[in-house]
mmCIF file of C-alpha atoms in Angstrom:
data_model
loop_
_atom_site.group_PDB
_atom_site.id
_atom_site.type_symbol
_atom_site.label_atom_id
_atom_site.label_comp_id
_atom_site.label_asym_id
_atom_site.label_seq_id
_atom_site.Cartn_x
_atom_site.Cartn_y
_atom_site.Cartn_z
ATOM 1 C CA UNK A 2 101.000 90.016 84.709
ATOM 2 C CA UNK A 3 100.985 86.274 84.773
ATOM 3 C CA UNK A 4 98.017 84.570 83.953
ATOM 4 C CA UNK A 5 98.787 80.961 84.815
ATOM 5 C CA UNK A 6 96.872 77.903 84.496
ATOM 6 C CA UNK A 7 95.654 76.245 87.793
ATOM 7 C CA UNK A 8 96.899 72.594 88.477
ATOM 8 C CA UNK A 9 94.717 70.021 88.133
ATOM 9 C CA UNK A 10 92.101 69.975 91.050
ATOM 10 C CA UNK A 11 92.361 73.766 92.239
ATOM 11 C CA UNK A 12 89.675 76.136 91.702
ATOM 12 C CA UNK A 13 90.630 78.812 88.482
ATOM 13 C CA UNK A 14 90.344 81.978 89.378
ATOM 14 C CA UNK A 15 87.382 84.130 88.768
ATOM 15 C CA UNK A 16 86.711 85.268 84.847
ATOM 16 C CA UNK A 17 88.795 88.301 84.323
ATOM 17 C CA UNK A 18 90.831 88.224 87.519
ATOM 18 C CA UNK A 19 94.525 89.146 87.132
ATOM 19 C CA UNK A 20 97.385 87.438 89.113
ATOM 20 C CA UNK A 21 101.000 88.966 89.934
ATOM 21 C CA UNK A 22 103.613 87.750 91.501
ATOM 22 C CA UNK A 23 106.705 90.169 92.979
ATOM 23 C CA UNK A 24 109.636 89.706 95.233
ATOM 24 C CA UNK A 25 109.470 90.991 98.605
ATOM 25 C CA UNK A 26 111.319 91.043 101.092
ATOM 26 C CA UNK A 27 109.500 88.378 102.788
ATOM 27 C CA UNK A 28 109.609 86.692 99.556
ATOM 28 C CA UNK A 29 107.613 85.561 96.553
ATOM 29 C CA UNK A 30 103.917 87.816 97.094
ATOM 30 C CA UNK A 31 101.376 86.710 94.630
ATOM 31 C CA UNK A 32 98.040 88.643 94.516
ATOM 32 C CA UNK A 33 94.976 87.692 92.618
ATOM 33 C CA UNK A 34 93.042 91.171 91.750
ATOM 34 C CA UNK A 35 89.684 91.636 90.127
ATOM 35 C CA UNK A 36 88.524 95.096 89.250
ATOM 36 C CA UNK A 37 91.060 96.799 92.000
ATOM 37 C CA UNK A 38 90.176 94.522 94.435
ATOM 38 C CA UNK A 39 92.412 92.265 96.112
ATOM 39 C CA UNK A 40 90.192 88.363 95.926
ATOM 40 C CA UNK A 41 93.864 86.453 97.710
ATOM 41 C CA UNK A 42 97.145 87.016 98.237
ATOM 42 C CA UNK A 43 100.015 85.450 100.066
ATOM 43 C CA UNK A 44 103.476 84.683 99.970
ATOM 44 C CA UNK A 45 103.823 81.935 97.585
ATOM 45 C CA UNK A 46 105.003 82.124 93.503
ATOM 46 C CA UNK A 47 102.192 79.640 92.993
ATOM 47 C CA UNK A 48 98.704 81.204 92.165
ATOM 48 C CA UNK A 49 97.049 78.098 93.057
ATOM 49 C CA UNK A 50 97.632 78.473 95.876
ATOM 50 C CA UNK A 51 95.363 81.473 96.348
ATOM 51 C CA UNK A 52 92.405 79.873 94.565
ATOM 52 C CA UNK A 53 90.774 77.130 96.669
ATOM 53 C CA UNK A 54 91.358 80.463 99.202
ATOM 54 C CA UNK A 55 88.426 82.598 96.913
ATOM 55 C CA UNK A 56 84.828 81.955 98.062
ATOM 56 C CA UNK A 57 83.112 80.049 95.496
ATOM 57 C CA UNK A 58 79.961 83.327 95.565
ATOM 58 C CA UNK A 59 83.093 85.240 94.339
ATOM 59 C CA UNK A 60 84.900 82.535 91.910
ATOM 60 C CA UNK A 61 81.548 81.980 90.213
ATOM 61 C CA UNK A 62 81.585 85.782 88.928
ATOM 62 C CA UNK A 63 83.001 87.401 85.802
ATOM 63 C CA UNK A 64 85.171 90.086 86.388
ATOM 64 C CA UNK A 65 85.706 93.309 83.888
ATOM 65 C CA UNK A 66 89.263 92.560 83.006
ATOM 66 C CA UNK A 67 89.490 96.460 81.524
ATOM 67 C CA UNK A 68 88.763 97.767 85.192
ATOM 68 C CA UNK A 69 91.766 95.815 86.655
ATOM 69 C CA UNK A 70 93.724 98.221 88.463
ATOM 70 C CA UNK A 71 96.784 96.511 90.144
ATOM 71 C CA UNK A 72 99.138 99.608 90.273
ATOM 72 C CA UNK A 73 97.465 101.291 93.238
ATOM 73 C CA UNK A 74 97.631 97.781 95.372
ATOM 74 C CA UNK A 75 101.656 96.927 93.722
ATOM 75 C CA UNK A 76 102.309 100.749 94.980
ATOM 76 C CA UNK A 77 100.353 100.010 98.501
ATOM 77 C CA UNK A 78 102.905 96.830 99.214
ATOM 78 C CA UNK A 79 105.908 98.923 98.270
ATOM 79 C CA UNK A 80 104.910 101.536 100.507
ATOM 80 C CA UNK A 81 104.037 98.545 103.427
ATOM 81 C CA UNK A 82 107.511 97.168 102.893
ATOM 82 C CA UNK A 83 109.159 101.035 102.613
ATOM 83 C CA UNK A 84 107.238 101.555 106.423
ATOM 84 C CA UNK A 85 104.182 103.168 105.618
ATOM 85 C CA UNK A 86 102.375 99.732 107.621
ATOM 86 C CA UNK A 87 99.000 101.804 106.609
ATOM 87 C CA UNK A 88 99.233 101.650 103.116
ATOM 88 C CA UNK A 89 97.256 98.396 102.926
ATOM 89 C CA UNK A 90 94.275 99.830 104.681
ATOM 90 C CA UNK A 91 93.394 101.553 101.348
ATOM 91 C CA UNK A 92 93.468 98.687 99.542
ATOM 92 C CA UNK A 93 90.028 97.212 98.575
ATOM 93 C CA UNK A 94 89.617 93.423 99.190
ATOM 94 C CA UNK A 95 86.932 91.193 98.174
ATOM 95 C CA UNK A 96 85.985 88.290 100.688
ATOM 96 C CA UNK A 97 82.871 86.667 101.490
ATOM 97 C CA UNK A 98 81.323 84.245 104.009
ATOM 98 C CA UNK A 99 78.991 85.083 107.093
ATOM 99 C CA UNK A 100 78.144 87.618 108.652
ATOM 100 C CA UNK A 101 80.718 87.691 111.559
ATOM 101 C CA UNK A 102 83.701 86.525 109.738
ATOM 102 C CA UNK A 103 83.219 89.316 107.160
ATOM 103 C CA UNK A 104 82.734 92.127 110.424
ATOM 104 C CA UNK A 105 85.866 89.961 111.317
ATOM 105 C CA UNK A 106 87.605 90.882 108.605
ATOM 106 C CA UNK A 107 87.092 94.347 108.453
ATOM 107 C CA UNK A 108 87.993 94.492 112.442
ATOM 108 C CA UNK A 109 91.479 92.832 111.487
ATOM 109 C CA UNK A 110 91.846 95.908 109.308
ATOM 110 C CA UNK A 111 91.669 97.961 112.015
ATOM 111 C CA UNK A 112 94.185 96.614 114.258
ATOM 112 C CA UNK A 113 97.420 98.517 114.306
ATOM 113 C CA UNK A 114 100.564 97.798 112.870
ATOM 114 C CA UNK A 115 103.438 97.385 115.962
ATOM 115 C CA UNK A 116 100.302 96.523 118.531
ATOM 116 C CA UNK A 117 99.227 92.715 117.756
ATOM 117 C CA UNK A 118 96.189 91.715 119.820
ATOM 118 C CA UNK A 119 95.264 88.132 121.129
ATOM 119 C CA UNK A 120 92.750 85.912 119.860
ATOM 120 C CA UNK A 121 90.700 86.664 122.870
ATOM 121 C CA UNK A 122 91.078 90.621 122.289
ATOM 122 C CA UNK A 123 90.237 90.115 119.000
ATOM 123 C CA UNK A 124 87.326 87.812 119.874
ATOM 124 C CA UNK A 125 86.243 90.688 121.913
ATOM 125 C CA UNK A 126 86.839 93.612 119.095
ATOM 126 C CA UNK A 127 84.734 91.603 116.887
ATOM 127 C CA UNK A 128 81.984 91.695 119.251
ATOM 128 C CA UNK A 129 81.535 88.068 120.755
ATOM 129 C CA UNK A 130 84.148 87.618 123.712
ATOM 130 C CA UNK A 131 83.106 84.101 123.460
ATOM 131 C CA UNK A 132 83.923 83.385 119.961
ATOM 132 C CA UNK A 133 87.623 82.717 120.043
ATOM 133 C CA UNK A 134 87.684 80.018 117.459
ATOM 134 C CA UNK A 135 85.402 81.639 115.331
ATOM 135 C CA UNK A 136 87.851 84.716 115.383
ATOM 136 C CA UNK A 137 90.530 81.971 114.812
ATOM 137 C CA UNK A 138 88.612 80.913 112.232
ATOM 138 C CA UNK A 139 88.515 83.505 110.249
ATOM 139 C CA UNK A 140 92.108 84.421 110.571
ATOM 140 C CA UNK A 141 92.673 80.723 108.743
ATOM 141 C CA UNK A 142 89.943 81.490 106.413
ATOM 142 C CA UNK A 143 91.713 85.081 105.137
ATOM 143 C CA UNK A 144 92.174 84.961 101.610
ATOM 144 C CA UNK A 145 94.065 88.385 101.430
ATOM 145 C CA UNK A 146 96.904 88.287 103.286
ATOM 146 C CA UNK A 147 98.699 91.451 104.250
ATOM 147 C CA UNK A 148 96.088 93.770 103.473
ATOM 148 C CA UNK A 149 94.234 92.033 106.150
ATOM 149 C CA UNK A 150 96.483 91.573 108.592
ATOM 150 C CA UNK A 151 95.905 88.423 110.579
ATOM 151 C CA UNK A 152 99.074 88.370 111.274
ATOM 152 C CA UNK A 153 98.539 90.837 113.861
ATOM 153 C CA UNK A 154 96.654 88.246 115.666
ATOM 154 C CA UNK A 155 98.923 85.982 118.775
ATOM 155 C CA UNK A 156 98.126 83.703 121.242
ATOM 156 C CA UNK A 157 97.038 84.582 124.496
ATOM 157 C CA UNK A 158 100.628 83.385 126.035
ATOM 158 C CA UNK A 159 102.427 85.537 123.600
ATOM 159 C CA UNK A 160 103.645 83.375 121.035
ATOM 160 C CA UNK A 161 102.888 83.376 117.653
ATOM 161 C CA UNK A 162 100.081 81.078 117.038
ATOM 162 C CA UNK A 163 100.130 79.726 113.192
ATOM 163 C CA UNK A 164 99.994 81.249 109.582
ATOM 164 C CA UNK A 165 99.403 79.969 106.698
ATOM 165 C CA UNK A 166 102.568 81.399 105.100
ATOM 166 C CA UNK A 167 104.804 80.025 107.852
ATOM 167 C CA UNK A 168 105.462 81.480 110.911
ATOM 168 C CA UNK A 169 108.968 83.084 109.738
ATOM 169 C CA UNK A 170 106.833 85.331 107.987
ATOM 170 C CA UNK A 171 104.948 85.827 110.770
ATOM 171 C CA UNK A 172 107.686 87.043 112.924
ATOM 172 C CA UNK A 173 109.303 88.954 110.183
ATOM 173 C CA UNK A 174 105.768 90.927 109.534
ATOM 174 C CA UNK A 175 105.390 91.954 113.511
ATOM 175 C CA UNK A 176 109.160 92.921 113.581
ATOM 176 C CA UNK A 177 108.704 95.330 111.003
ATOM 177 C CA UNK A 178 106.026 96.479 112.279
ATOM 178 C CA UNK A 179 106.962 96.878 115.203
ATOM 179 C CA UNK A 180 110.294 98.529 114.417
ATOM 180 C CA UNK A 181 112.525 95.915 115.390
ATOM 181 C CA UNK A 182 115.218 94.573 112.882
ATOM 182 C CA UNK A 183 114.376 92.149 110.333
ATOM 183 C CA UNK A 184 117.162 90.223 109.040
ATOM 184 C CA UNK A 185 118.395 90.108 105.365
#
């Protein structure tokens, strides 16, 4: 576990937070954990930057660093990246914001891996068929990464939309998922 120092300007993370980094097959995966919840994560070597990511409510708390528990969430990726795409649903993440971005969140959880929706179907899962850039919005504003899956989320015309750990990664995730190859 690599506790590293943030860079000058980037939010630390929260008091007793742990950050890991492995190798994945997508690359680098860096996850920031508190108390066996996931707070960010993405696919980047650099912890900062998964720290502006945190909402300052959660940044601003101290964290027990004795009831870190990254095994279970380490374990959940391998089995993600072994084919068990549901593994990551019983991972617990911490986010915050609004009201709708949060129900957001937890409707991203529920899409399935190998059926990506559009930003209007997910608009529409979330509850507000009108609200396409607010679901957009909080597919940007998704501080963990893989274990909420807004990657699952495309454009209406089927293309990939953005992501902000490159759309290579992007494709790579819904190929997997999807049961397609994914090159080496």
């Amino acid at each position: 576990m690599d506790l590293a120092l943030p860079t000058p300007g980037t939010p630390p993370p929260p008091a007793g937070a742990a950050t890991t980094t492995i190798d994945t097959p997508d690359g680098a995966f860096t996850i920031i954990e508190a108390e066996g919840a996931v707070l960010s994560s993405g696919w980047t070597d650099a912890p900062e930057d998964l720290t502006g990511q945190i909402h300052p409510s959660i940044r601003a708390r101290a964290f027990d660093p004795a009831a870190s528990a990254l095994d279970p969430i380490l374990d959940a990726v391998q089995r993600y990246y072994d084919g068990d795409f549901a593994a990551i649903r019983s991972v617990r993440v911490d986010q915050a914001s609004g009201p709708f971005r949060v129900h957001a969140w937890d409707v991203l959880r529920m899409v399935e891996p190998g059926e990506p929706v559009t930003y209007l179907q997910y608009a529409e899962r979330a509850g507000k068929a009108s609200a396409v850039r607010a679901a957009a919005g909080a597919c940007a504003k998704n501080a963990a990464a893989l274990f909420v899956p807004c990657h699952r989320i495309i454009r209406t015309d089927g293309t990939l939309g953005g992501f902000r750990w490159g759309v290579e990664v992007k494709q790579r995730l819904l190929d997997r998922e999807a049961g397609r190859a994914v090159p080496a």
